[in-house]
């Protein structure tokens, strides 16, 4: 079977003249840079949830030493999470053709016989299994997540988080071993022969450089059909692969993207009416209950902030108006530096119906319990009667349909 060209274990089975050290090395260098950026922006994205602040924010409670990088998430610049997540998701989609081409270029090695020649070779094969399997797992779960298609078992957060560490560990080991060889292959004018070069090449239909242009064109196409989700206006209509890539929902002041409607969240209109709804605020001096009319009578402030979600989509800056979070903290005994706050929604099911904000986020003068957006009352889908808006925070921490706020150390 090893020498029979009818079987994939034979070098003669793989006849494409495109395969070779130079082609694989160029793709590898692109992935070396791209995947490193993806990993770093992924860590930054997870840190934005402030998972060490409160158990309700942490979807990977058993992370242990893997949480060493976590830090208190800042509120400046206010577009920080929007930029980070836009880069993470757009770059991930853009790299898909490169990843597939790289796997295609080395596929003969998956069928090499004997499968294990020594202990060192066995360890190398295991590392490659983790590298290939982890890479496919991360890209597939990431793409499914931005499409809001959760066909995989369990929660996306721990699956993607732990999968990223397994994949990146194998990726680093592979990069340390192969980068010197890759650089040498790219620099050489005359390509060395190795097990990727077929002994029975078929008639070429395209050059290797032409194949790279084809892969690059595929990546450019995916970039063009994804990047628009980070912008409003006509460019958003080009984001065909993004779940929020079409026209804005409706028109008018509330006509911008949402991730979860009031109906989907199970919000009963009877609960949000003026007579029924009360905001419960608890702190050092006790509890106060505030109607929306009473909240509107408190000092009102405005802030221009975007909504940015983990799926990579974001809005431009919207004008929000409402009560500062630090003023609400002062109502329950925190006149100086405000503490952390636990925010609870009328939504009864689903992730992030409860979310914690740090003292630094509460203290920022742009952090609001918003009652209005772009000069109009919040719509039900945007969180009426009141919602949180905090600079640089992930969209899920900007809780909608707020019912209770508890200030204090979490």
mmCIF file of C-alpha atoms in Angstrom:
data_model
loop_
_atom_site.group_PDB
_atom_site.id
_atom_site.type_symbol
_atom_site.label_atom_id
_atom_site.label_comp_id
_atom_site.label_asym_id
_atom_site.label_seq_id
_atom_site.Cartn_x
_atom_site.Cartn_y
_atom_site.Cartn_z
ATOM 1 C CA UNK A 1 0.000 0.000 0.000
ATOM 2 C CA UNK A 2 2.895 2.331 0.733
ATOM 3 C CA UNK A 3 4.126 2.190 -2.864
ATOM 4 C CA UNK A 4 0.857 1.512 -4.659
ATOM 5 C CA UNK A 5 -0.276 4.822 -6.262
ATOM 6 C CA UNK A 6 -3.898 3.748 -5.897
ATOM 7 C CA UNK A 7 -3.741 4.354 -2.114
ATOM 8 C CA UNK A 8 -3.308 7.698 -0.283
ATOM 9 C CA UNK A 9 -0.408 6.252 1.713
ATOM 10 C CA UNK A 10 1.655 6.278 -1.481
ATOM 11 C CA UNK A 11 3.495 9.515 -2.440
ATOM 12 C CA UNK A 12 2.390 8.895 -6.015
ATOM 13 C CA UNK A 13 -1.279 9.155 -5.061
ATOM 14 C CA UNK A 14 -0.981 12.909 -4.487
ATOM 15 C CA UNK A 15 -0.135 14.268 -7.922
ATOM 16 C CA UNK A 16 -0.678 18.013 -7.624
ATOM 17 C CA UNK A 17 2.515 19.847 -8.671
ATOM 18 C CA UNK A 18 1.543 22.739 -6.404
ATOM 19 C CA UNK A 19 2.529 20.953 -3.215
ATOM 20 C CA UNK A 20 6.008 21.638 -1.990
ATOM 21 C CA UNK A 21 8.051 23.299 0.763
ATOM 22 C CA UNK A 22 7.821 26.826 -0.679
ATOM 23 C CA UNK A 23 4.027 26.846 -1.096
ATOM 24 C CA UNK A 24 3.443 25.366 2.374
ATOM 25 C CA UNK A 25 5.976 27.721 3.955
ATOM 26 C CA UNK A 26 4.384 30.883 2.567
ATOM 27 C CA UNK A 27 0.975 29.826 3.893
ATOM 28 C CA UNK A 28 2.574 28.917 7.203
ATOM 29 C CA UNK A 29 4.103 32.379 7.613
ATOM 30 C CA UNK A 30 0.727 34.022 6.992
ATOM 31 C CA UNK A 31 -0.888 31.786 9.603
ATOM 32 C CA UNK A 32 1.977 32.382 12.046
ATOM 33 C CA UNK A 33 1.191 36.088 12.121
ATOM 34 C CA UNK A 34 -2.582 35.808 11.758
ATOM 35 C CA UNK A 35 -3.176 33.142 14.403
ATOM 36 C CA UNK A 36 -0.955 34.983 16.888
ATOM 37 C CA UNK A 37 -3.116 38.089 16.443
ATOM 38 C CA UNK A 38 -6.253 35.957 16.795
ATOM 39 C CA UNK A 39 -5.011 34.441 20.045
ATOM 40 C CA UNK A 40 -4.036 37.784 21.572
ATOM 41 C CA UNK A 41 -7.310 39.490 20.604
ATOM 42 C CA UNK A 42 -9.190 36.445 21.934
ATOM 43 C CA UNK A 43 -7.508 36.796 25.324
ATOM 44 C CA UNK A 44 -8.241 40.516 25.342
ATOM 45 C CA UNK A 45 -11.866 39.834 24.448
ATOM 46 C CA UNK A 46 -12.252 37.413 27.334
ATOM 47 C CA UNK A 47 -10.585 39.851 29.737
ATOM 48 C CA UNK A 48 -13.183 42.465 28.739
ATOM 49 C CA UNK A 49 -15.804 40.454 30.618
ATOM 50 C CA UNK A 50 -13.950 41.067 33.909
ATOM 51 C CA UNK A 51 -14.303 37.348 34.742
ATOM 52 C CA UNK A 52 -12.382 37.714 38.020
ATOM 53 C CA UNK A 53 -14.878 40.301 39.230
ATOM 54 C CA UNK A 54 -17.823 38.009 39.844
ATOM 55 C CA UNK A 55 -18.887 34.410 39.109
ATOM 56 C CA UNK A 56 -21.764 35.689 36.949
ATOM 57 C CA UNK A 57 -19.232 37.144 34.488
ATOM 58 C CA UNK A 58 -17.008 34.064 34.349
ATOM 59 C CA UNK A 59 -18.060 31.322 31.962
ATOM 60 C CA UNK A 60 -14.860 29.298 32.581
ATOM 61 C CA UNK A 61 -14.749 28.997 36.393
ATOM 62 C CA UNK A 62 -12.161 26.193 36.349
ATOM 63 C CA UNK A 63 -9.641 28.142 34.283
ATOM 64 C CA UNK A 64 -6.981 28.093 37.029
ATOM 65 C CA UNK A 65 -3.597 29.335 35.869
ATOM 66 C CA UNK A 66 -5.012 29.990 32.401
ATOM 67 C CA UNK A 67 -6.525 33.184 33.819
ATOM 68 C CA UNK A 68 -3.160 34.750 34.598
ATOM 69 C CA UNK A 69 -3.574 37.472 31.985
ATOM 70 C CA UNK A 70 -6.844 38.847 33.350
ATOM 71 C CA UNK A 71 -6.959 42.477 34.460
ATOM 72 C CA UNK A 72 -9.536 45.123 35.307
ATOM 73 C CA UNK A 73 -11.047 46.154 31.987
ATOM 74 C CA UNK A 74 -10.677 49.892 31.227
ATOM 75 C CA UNK A 75 -13.329 52.285 29.955
ATOM 76 C CA UNK A 76 -10.939 54.190 27.680
ATOM 77 C CA UNK A 77 -10.870 54.419 24.769
ATOM 78 C CA UNK A 78 -14.602 53.857 24.495
ATOM 79 C CA UNK A 79 -14.189 52.000 21.175
ATOM 80 C CA UNK A 80 -11.616 49.528 22.559
ATOM 81 C CA UNK A 81 -13.823 46.421 22.591
ATOM 82 C CA UNK A 82 -15.376 47.354 19.262
ATOM 83 C CA UNK A 83 -11.941 47.464 17.637
ATOM 84 C CA UNK A 84 -10.618 44.346 19.334
ATOM 85 C CA UNK A 85 -13.607 42.165 18.541
ATOM 86 C CA UNK A 86 -13.933 43.522 15.020
ATOM 87 C CA UNK A 87 -10.306 42.546 14.345
ATOM 88 C CA UNK A 88 -10.722 39.133 15.998
ATOM 89 C CA UNK A 89 -13.813 38.072 14.066
ATOM 90 C CA UNK A 90 -12.972 39.679 10.711
ATOM 91 C CA UNK A 91 -9.434 38.295 10.732
ATOM 92 C CA UNK A 92 -10.678 34.845 11.733
ATOM 93 C CA UNK A 93 -13.062 34.718 8.773
ATOM 94 C CA UNK A 94 -10.417 36.120 6.416
ATOM 95 C CA UNK A 95 -7.911 33.400 7.364
ATOM 96 C CA UNK A 96 -10.256 30.501 6.556
ATOM 97 C CA UNK A 97 -9.021 30.039 2.937
ATOM 98 C CA UNK A 98 -5.400 30.215 4.126
ATOM 99 C CA UNK A 99 -6.024 27.564 6.787
ATOM 100 C CA UNK A 100 -7.773 25.252 4.315
ATOM 101 C CA UNK A 101 -5.026 25.718 1.728
ATOM 102 C CA UNK A 102 -2.371 24.976 4.351
ATOM 103 C CA UNK A 103 -4.134 21.772 5.400
ATOM 104 C CA UNK A 104 -4.516 20.760 1.737
ATOM 105 C CA UNK A 105 -0.822 21.347 1.127
ATOM 106 C CA UNK A 106 0.279 18.938 3.877
ATOM 107 C CA UNK A 107 -2.491 16.319 3.654
ATOM 108 C CA UNK A 108 -0.164 13.599 2.255
ATOM 109 C CA UNK A 109 1.603 13.510 5.619
ATOM 110 C CA UNK A 110 -1.609 12.446 7.345
ATOM 111 C CA UNK A 111 -1.472 9.137 5.436
ATOM 112 C CA UNK A 112 2.228 8.405 5.838
ATOM 113 C CA UNK A 113 3.092 4.782 6.679
ATOM 114 C CA UNK A 114 4.111 3.544 9.104
ATOM 115 C CA UNK A 115 2.078 5.968 11.221
ATOM 116 C CA UNK A 116 4.646 5.838 14.024
ATOM 117 C CA UNK A 117 8.360 5.198 13.496
ATOM 118 C CA UNK A 118 9.719 6.146 16.930
ATOM 119 C CA UNK A 119 8.758 7.767 20.210
ATOM 120 C CA UNK A 120 9.828 11.173 18.905
ATOM 121 C CA UNK A 121 7.801 10.617 15.738
ATOM 122 C CA UNK A 122 4.784 9.582 17.827
ATOM 123 C CA UNK A 123 5.001 12.787 19.867
ATOM 124 C CA UNK A 124 5.259 14.815 16.668
ATOM 125 C CA UNK A 125 2.159 13.079 15.245
ATOM 126 C CA UNK A 126 0.205 13.768 18.444
ATOM 127 C CA UNK A 127 1.208 17.435 18.349
ATOM 128 C CA UNK A 128 0.064 17.637 14.720
ATOM 129 C CA UNK A 129 -3.233 16.011 15.652
ATOM 130 C CA UNK A 130 -3.763 18.670 18.330
ATOM 131 C CA UNK A 131 -2.673 21.378 15.901
ATOM 132 C CA UNK A 132 -4.947 20.344 13.030
ATOM 133 C CA UNK A 133 -7.869 19.268 15.199
ATOM 134 C CA UNK A 134 -7.595 22.313 17.452
ATOM 135 C CA UNK A 135 -7.348 24.683 14.512
ATOM 136 C CA UNK A 136 -10.424 23.271 12.824
ATOM 137 C CA UNK A 137 -12.313 23.229 16.130
ATOM 138 C CA UNK A 138 -11.542 26.889 16.883
ATOM 139 C CA UNK A 139 -12.385 28.141 13.420
ATOM 140 C CA UNK A 140 -15.591 26.085 13.160
ATOM 141 C CA UNK A 141 -16.936 27.066 16.599
ATOM 142 C CA UNK A 142 -15.991 30.702 15.956
ATOM 143 C CA UNK A 143 -17.812 30.797 12.612
ATOM 144 C CA UNK A 144 -20.870 29.083 14.102
ATOM 145 C CA UNK A 145 -20.903 31.549 16.982
ATOM 146 C CA UNK A 146 -20.976 34.649 14.796
ATOM 147 C CA UNK A 147 -23.814 33.040 12.854
ATOM 148 C CA UNK A 148 -25.630 32.435 16.172
ATOM 149 C CA UNK A 149 -25.835 28.757 15.211
ATOM 150 C CA UNK A 150 -25.075 26.776 18.373
ATOM 151 C CA UNK A 151 -25.192 23.221 17.073
ATOM 152 C CA UNK A 152 -22.260 22.131 19.238
ATOM 153 C CA UNK A 153 -22.887 20.695 22.733
ATOM 154 C CA UNK A 154 -22.329 22.930 25.725
ATOM 155 C CA UNK A 155 -21.592 26.625 26.004
ATOM 156 C CA UNK A 156 -19.523 28.421 23.387
ATOM 157 C CA UNK A 157 -17.422 30.276 25.976
ATOM 158 C CA UNK A 158 -15.636 27.350 27.704
ATOM 159 C CA UNK A 159 -15.419 25.332 24.476
ATOM 160 C CA UNK A 160 -13.725 28.140 22.572
ATOM 161 C CA UNK A 161 -11.598 29.233 25.561
ATOM 162 C CA UNK A 162 -10.101 25.846 26.420
ATOM 163 C CA UNK A 163 -9.903 24.846 22.768
ATOM 164 C CA UNK A 164 -7.847 27.968 22.099
ATOM 165 C CA UNK A 165 -5.292 27.055 24.764
ATOM 166 C CA UNK A 166 -4.905 23.495 23.466
ATOM 167 C CA UNK A 167 -4.590 24.679 19.886
ATOM 168 C CA UNK A 168 -2.196 27.525 20.654
ATOM 169 C CA UNK A 169 0.091 25.318 22.757
ATOM 170 C CA UNK A 170 0.421 22.930 19.797
ATOM 171 C CA UNK A 171 0.767 25.912 17.448
ATOM 172 C CA UNK A 172 3.652 27.401 19.461
ATOM 173 C CA UNK A 173 5.478 24.071 19.618
ATOM 174 C CA UNK A 174 5.031 23.592 15.868
ATOM 175 C CA UNK A 175 6.150 27.161 15.138
ATOM 176 C CA UNK A 176 9.325 26.795 17.211
ATOM 177 C CA UNK A 177 10.248 23.638 15.324
ATOM 178 C CA UNK A 178 9.292 24.729 11.834
ATOM 179 C CA UNK A 179 9.877 28.502 11.592
ATOM 180 C CA UNK A 180 13.627 28.221 10.775
ATOM 181 C CA UNK A 181 12.827 25.669 8.036
ATOM 182 C CA UNK A 182 9.974 27.820 6.734
ATOM 183 C CA UNK A 183 12.172 30.917 6.476
ATOM 184 C CA UNK A 184 14.863 28.946 4.663
ATOM 185 C CA UNK A 185 12.308 27.525 2.212
ATOM 186 C CA UNK A 186 10.890 30.962 1.422
ATOM 187 C CA UNK A 187 14.304 32.492 0.845
ATOM 188 C CA UNK A 188 15.636 29.772 -1.437
ATOM 189 C CA UNK A 189 15.363 30.393 -5.140
ATOM 190 C CA UNK A 190 15.524 26.681 -5.907
ATOM 191 C CA UNK A 191 13.097 24.549 -3.982
ATOM 192 C CA UNK A 192 14.292 21.526 -2.052
ATOM 193 C CA UNK A 193 12.513 18.237 -2.590
ATOM 194 C CA UNK A 194 10.769 16.623 0.371
ATOM 195 C CA UNK A 195 7.860 14.278 1.019
ATOM 196 C CA UNK A 196 5.374 16.971 -0.101
ATOM 197 C CA UNK A 197 6.749 16.988 -3.642
ATOM 198 C CA UNK A 198 5.009 14.303 -5.695
ATOM 199 C CA UNK A 199 7.172 11.876 -7.699
ATOM 200 C CA UNK A 200 4.367 11.665 -10.328
ATOM 201 C CA UNK A 201 3.294 15.271 -10.909
ATOM 202 C CA UNK A 202 0.204 15.895 -12.992
ATOM 203 C CA UNK A 203 0.137 18.480 -15.744
ATOM 204 C CA UNK A 204 0.107 21.910 -14.047
ATOM 205 C CA UNK A 205 -2.936 24.118 -14.635
ATOM 206 C CA UNK A 206 -1.770 27.006 -12.456
ATOM 207 C CA UNK A 207 1.526 28.128 -10.964
ATOM 208 C CA UNK A 208 2.160 28.125 -7.242
ATOM 209 C CA UNK A 209 2.132 31.893 -7.219
ATOM 210 C CA UNK A 210 -1.170 31.774 -9.084
ATOM 211 C CA UNK A 211 -2.520 29.422 -6.411
ATOM 212 C CA UNK A 212 -1.430 31.873 -3.720
ATOM 213 C CA UNK A 213 -3.234 34.656 -5.552
ATOM 214 C CA UNK A 214 -6.327 32.431 -5.645
ATOM 215 C CA UNK A 215 -6.139 31.828 -1.876
ATOM 216 C CA UNK A 216 -5.528 35.535 -1.289
ATOM 217 C CA UNK A 217 -8.514 36.404 -3.467
ATOM 218 C CA UNK A 218 -10.717 34.074 -1.422
ATOM 219 C CA UNK A 219 -9.534 35.731 1.774
ATOM 220 C CA UNK A 220 -10.154 39.181 0.297
ATOM 221 C CA UNK A 221 -13.677 38.148 -0.695
ATOM 222 C CA UNK A 222 -14.430 36.896 2.822
ATOM 223 C CA UNK A 223 -12.973 40.097 4.270
ATOM 224 C CA UNK A 224 -15.202 42.219 2.030
ATOM 225 C CA UNK A 225 -18.301 40.229 3.006
ATOM 226 C CA UNK A 226 -17.561 40.422 6.747
ATOM 227 C CA UNK A 227 -15.913 43.728 7.635
ATOM 228 C CA UNK A 228 -19.049 45.775 6.966
ATOM 229 C CA UNK A 229 -20.642 44.480 10.185
ATOM 230 C CA UNK A 230 -18.441 46.978 12.033
ATOM 231 C CA UNK A 231 -19.974 49.988 10.305
ATOM 232 C CA UNK A 232 -23.357 51.596 9.788
ATOM 233 C CA UNK A 233 -24.743 52.771 6.500
ATOM 234 C CA UNK A 234 -24.355 51.206 3.025
ATOM 235 C CA UNK A 235 -21.167 49.297 3.932
ATOM 236 C CA UNK A 236 -23.123 47.121 6.382
ATOM 237 C CA UNK A 237 -25.106 45.689 3.461
ATOM 238 C CA UNK A 238 -21.882 44.142 2.131
ATOM 239 C CA UNK A 239 -21.487 42.002 5.277
ATOM 240 C CA UNK A 240 -23.306 39.046 3.777
ATOM 241 C CA UNK A 241 -21.679 36.541 6.139
ATOM 242 C CA UNK A 242 -22.516 38.454 9.310
ATOM 243 C CA UNK A 243 -25.778 37.836 11.196
ATOM 244 C CA UNK A 244 -26.311 41.590 11.413
ATOM 245 C CA UNK A 245 -25.092 42.392 7.945
ATOM 246 C CA UNK A 246 -28.375 43.515 6.393
ATOM 247 C CA UNK A 247 -30.210 46.772 6.725
ATOM 248 C CA UNK A 248 -30.730 48.277 10.161
ATOM 249 C CA UNK A 249 -33.829 46.928 11.932
ATOM 250 C CA UNK A 250 -36.518 49.502 11.299
ATOM 251 C CA UNK A 251 -35.792 53.187 11.035
ATOM 252 C CA UNK A 252 -35.637 56.230 13.257
ATOM 253 C CA UNK A 253 -33.658 56.783 16.477
ATOM 254 C CA UNK A 254 -33.958 53.126 17.532
ATOM 255 C CA UNK A 255 -33.056 51.823 14.081
ATOM 256 C CA UNK A 256 -29.756 50.136 14.856
ATOM 257 C CA UNK A 257 -28.593 46.580 15.452
ATOM 258 C CA UNK A 258 -29.737 44.311 18.258
ATOM 259 C CA UNK A 259 -28.753 40.816 19.264
ATOM 260 C CA UNK A 260 -31.799 39.799 21.275
ATOM 261 C CA UNK A 261 -35.363 41.051 20.910
ATOM 262 C CA UNK A 262 -37.747 41.588 23.800
ATOM 263 C CA UNK A 263 -39.930 38.769 22.505
ATOM 264 C CA UNK A 264 -36.959 36.376 22.326
ATOM 265 C CA UNK A 265 -35.962 37.280 25.901
ATOM 266 C CA UNK A 266 -39.508 36.654 27.113
ATOM 267 C CA UNK A 267 -40.122 40.204 28.284
ATOM 268 C CA UNK A 268 -43.791 40.669 29.179
ATOM 269 C CA UNK A 269 -45.005 44.174 28.192
ATOM 270 C CA UNK A 270 -47.147 44.173 31.342
ATOM 271 C CA UNK A 271 -43.931 44.132 33.423
ATOM 272 C CA UNK A 272 -42.425 47.177 31.732
ATOM 273 C CA UNK A 273 -45.371 49.556 31.939
ATOM 274 C CA UNK A 274 -45.189 52.742 34.000
ATOM 275 C CA UNK A 275 -47.483 51.398 36.699
ATOM 276 C CA UNK A 276 -45.775 48.033 37.069
ATOM 277 C CA UNK A 277 -42.045 48.576 36.567
ATOM 278 C CA UNK A 278 -39.791 49.752 39.379
ATOM 279 C CA UNK A 279 -36.013 49.798 39.491
ATOM 280 C CA UNK A 280 -34.800 48.311 42.777
ATOM 281 C CA UNK A 281 -31.481 49.826 43.890
ATOM 282 C CA UNK A 282 -29.756 48.342 46.946
ATOM 283 C CA UNK A 283 -26.650 49.544 48.752
ATOM 284 C CA UNK A 284 -25.057 50.562 52.034
ATOM 285 C CA UNK A 285 -28.036 52.532 53.351
ATOM 286 C CA UNK A 286 -30.766 50.189 52.194
ATOM 287 C CA UNK A 287 -33.051 49.891 49.183
ATOM 288 C CA UNK A 288 -34.888 52.413 47.039
ATOM 289 C CA UNK A 289 -37.503 51.726 44.381
ATOM 290 C CA UNK A 290 -37.652 54.122 41.449
ATOM 291 C CA UNK A 291 -40.290 54.425 38.747
ATOM 292 C CA UNK A 292 -39.269 55.487 35.274
ATOM 293 C CA UNK A 293 -40.873 58.872 35.896
ATOM 294 C CA UNK A 294 -38.771 59.288 39.044
ATOM 295 C CA UNK A 295 -35.628 58.289 37.165
ATOM 296 C CA UNK A 296 -36.411 60.858 34.472
ATOM 297 C CA UNK A 297 -36.611 63.533 37.189
ATOM 298 C CA UNK A 298 -33.043 62.818 38.341
ATOM 299 C CA UNK A 299 -30.146 64.692 36.690
ATOM 300 C CA UNK A 300 -29.796 63.428 33.125
ATOM 301 C CA UNK A 301 -26.537 63.038 31.220
ATOM 302 C CA UNK A 302 -25.640 62.060 27.673
ATOM 303 C CA UNK A 303 -22.888 59.912 26.194
ATOM 304 C CA UNK A 304 -22.041 58.874 22.628
ATOM 305 C CA UNK A 305 -21.141 55.186 22.772
ATOM 306 C CA UNK A 306 -21.332 52.149 20.438
ATOM 307 C CA UNK A 307 -22.751 48.710 21.061
ATOM 308 C CA UNK A 308 -20.193 45.994 20.276
ATOM 309 C CA UNK A 309 -20.877 42.269 20.605
ATOM 310 C CA UNK A 310 -18.698 39.174 20.844
ATOM 311 C CA UNK A 311 -19.946 38.033 17.421
ATOM 312 C CA UNK A 312 -17.932 40.913 15.945
ATOM 313 C CA UNK A 313 -20.743 43.250 14.888
ATOM 314 C CA UNK A 314 -20.992 46.753 16.255
ATOM 315 C CA UNK A 315 -22.852 49.998 15.765
ATOM 316 C CA UNK A 316 -21.512 53.481 15.359
ATOM 317 C CA UNK A 317 -21.773 55.786 18.366
ATOM 318 C CA UNK A 318 -25.379 56.259 19.502
ATOM 319 C CA UNK A 319 -26.460 59.139 21.742
ATOM 320 C CA UNK A 320 -27.652 57.718 25.042
ATOM 321 C CA UNK A 321 -29.267 59.747 27.800
ATOM 322 C CA UNK A 322 -30.082 58.751 31.350
ATOM 323 C CA UNK A 323 -28.859 58.637 34.937
ATOM 324 C CA UNK A 324 -25.208 58.140 35.769
ATOM 325 C CA UNK A 325 -24.471 54.867 37.525
ATOM 326 C CA UNK A 326 -22.408 56.677 40.129
ATOM 327 C CA UNK A 327 -25.406 58.906 40.926
ATOM 328 C CA UNK A 328 -27.518 55.812 41.528
ATOM 329 C CA UNK A 329 -24.778 54.515 43.843
ATOM 330 C CA UNK A 330 -24.950 57.811 45.749
ATOM 331 C CA UNK A 331 -28.670 57.264 46.366
ATOM 332 C CA UNK A 332 -27.849 54.191 48.452
ATOM 333 C CA UNK A 333 -24.961 55.529 50.488
ATOM 334 C CA UNK A 334 -21.922 55.696 48.210
ATOM 335 C CA UNK A 335 -21.238 59.421 47.922
ATOM 336 C CA UNK A 336 -17.521 59.007 47.333
ATOM 337 C CA UNK A 337 -15.927 56.403 45.136
ATOM 338 C CA UNK A 338 -18.691 54.037 44.019
ATOM 339 C CA UNK A 339 -18.264 50.258 44.402
ATOM 340 C CA UNK A 340 -18.940 47.403 42.018
ATOM 341 C CA UNK A 341 -22.523 46.705 40.995
ATOM 342 C CA UNK A 342 -24.508 43.595 40.154
ATOM 343 C CA UNK A 343 -27.153 44.303 37.499
ATOM 344 C CA UNK A 344 -30.150 42.000 37.022
ATOM 345 C CA UNK A 345 -32.538 41.963 34.087
ATOM 346 C CA UNK A 346 -36.217 41.159 33.744
ATOM 347 C CA UNK A 347 -35.021 38.423 31.401
ATOM 348 C CA UNK A 348 -35.331 35.177 33.343
ATOM 349 C CA UNK A 349 -33.368 32.748 31.203
ATOM 350 C CA UNK A 350 -30.188 32.722 29.160
ATOM 351 C CA UNK A 351 -26.609 33.819 29.664
ATOM 352 C CA UNK A 352 -25.817 37.260 31.096
ATOM 353 C CA UNK A 353 -29.290 37.996 32.455
ATOM 354 C CA UNK A 354 -27.151 39.016 35.435
ATOM 355 C CA UNK A 355 -23.872 40.883 34.954
ATOM 356 C CA UNK A 356 -21.313 42.578 37.184
ATOM 357 C CA UNK A 357 -19.623 45.914 36.512
ATOM 358 C CA UNK A 358 -16.426 47.014 38.240
ATOM 359 C CA UNK A 359 -16.073 50.103 40.396
ATOM 360 C CA UNK A 360 -14.071 51.759 37.625
ATOM 361 C CA UNK A 361 -16.882 51.198 35.159
ATOM 362 C CA UNK A 362 -19.468 52.545 37.605
ATOM 363 C CA UNK A 363 -17.364 55.646 38.303
ATOM 364 C CA UNK A 364 -16.948 56.614 34.650
ATOM 365 C CA UNK A 365 -19.201 59.647 33.970
ATOM 366 C CA UNK A 366 -20.280 58.122 30.636
ATOM 367 C CA UNK A 367 -21.659 54.974 32.312
ATOM 368 C CA UNK A 368 -25.422 55.372 32.336
ATOM 369 C CA UNK A 369 -28.680 53.746 33.156
ATOM 370 C CA UNK A 370 -30.055 54.876 29.807
ATOM 371 C CA UNK A 371 -33.711 55.846 29.359
ATOM 372 C CA UNK A 372 -33.378 57.395 25.909
ATOM 373 C CA UNK A 373 -31.361 56.864 22.752
ATOM 374 C CA UNK A 374 -30.874 59.394 19.960
ATOM 375 C CA UNK A 375 -33.491 61.694 21.522
ATOM 376 C CA UNK A 376 -36.257 59.098 21.845
ATOM 377 C CA UNK A 377 -37.435 56.610 24.483
ATOM 378 C CA UNK A 378 -35.742 53.234 24.269
ATOM 379 C CA UNK A 379 -37.700 50.757 22.196
ATOM 380 C CA UNK A 380 -38.629 47.410 23.803
ATOM 381 C CA UNK A 381 -35.921 45.650 21.780
ATOM 382 C CA UNK A 382 -33.292 48.130 22.949
ATOM 383 C CA UNK A 383 -34.131 47.644 26.612
ATOM 384 C CA UNK A 384 -37.146 49.766 27.563
ATOM 385 C CA UNK A 385 -37.764 50.910 30.230
ATOM 386 C CA UNK A 386 -34.030 51.199 31.117
ATOM 387 C CA UNK A 387 -30.726 49.643 30.129
ATOM 388 C CA UNK A 388 -27.052 49.847 31.016
ATOM 389 C CA UNK A 389 -24.557 51.503 28.698
ATOM 390 C CA UNK A 390 -20.859 51.477 29.633
ATOM 391 C CA UNK A 391 -17.885 52.615 27.490
ATOM 392 C CA UNK A 392 -15.694 49.839 26.039
ATOM 393 C CA UNK A 393 -17.800 47.041 27.580
ATOM 394 C CA UNK A 394 -18.970 43.974 25.624
ATOM 395 C CA UNK A 395 -22.578 44.217 24.529
ATOM 396 C CA UNK A 396 -23.760 41.486 26.905
ATOM 397 C CA UNK A 397 -22.614 43.567 29.894
ATOM 398 C CA UNK A 398 -24.807 46.464 28.745
ATOM 399 C CA UNK A 399 -27.816 44.796 30.354
ATOM 400 C CA UNK A 400 -31.258 45.498 28.897
ATOM 401 C CA UNK A 401 -34.612 45.587 30.746
ATOM 402 C CA UNK A 402 -32.876 46.348 34.058
ATOM 403 C CA UNK A 403 -34.859 45.332 37.141
ATOM 404 C CA UNK A 404 -32.392 45.457 40.039
ATOM 405 C CA UNK A 405 -28.991 46.988 40.839
ATOM 406 C CA UNK A 406 -27.014 45.936 43.924
ATOM 407 C CA UNK A 407 -24.014 48.110 44.787
ATOM 408 C CA UNK A 408 -21.175 46.763 46.934
ATOM 409 C CA UNK A 409 -18.074 44.598 46.832
ATOM 410 C CA UNK A 410 -18.712 41.522 44.680
#
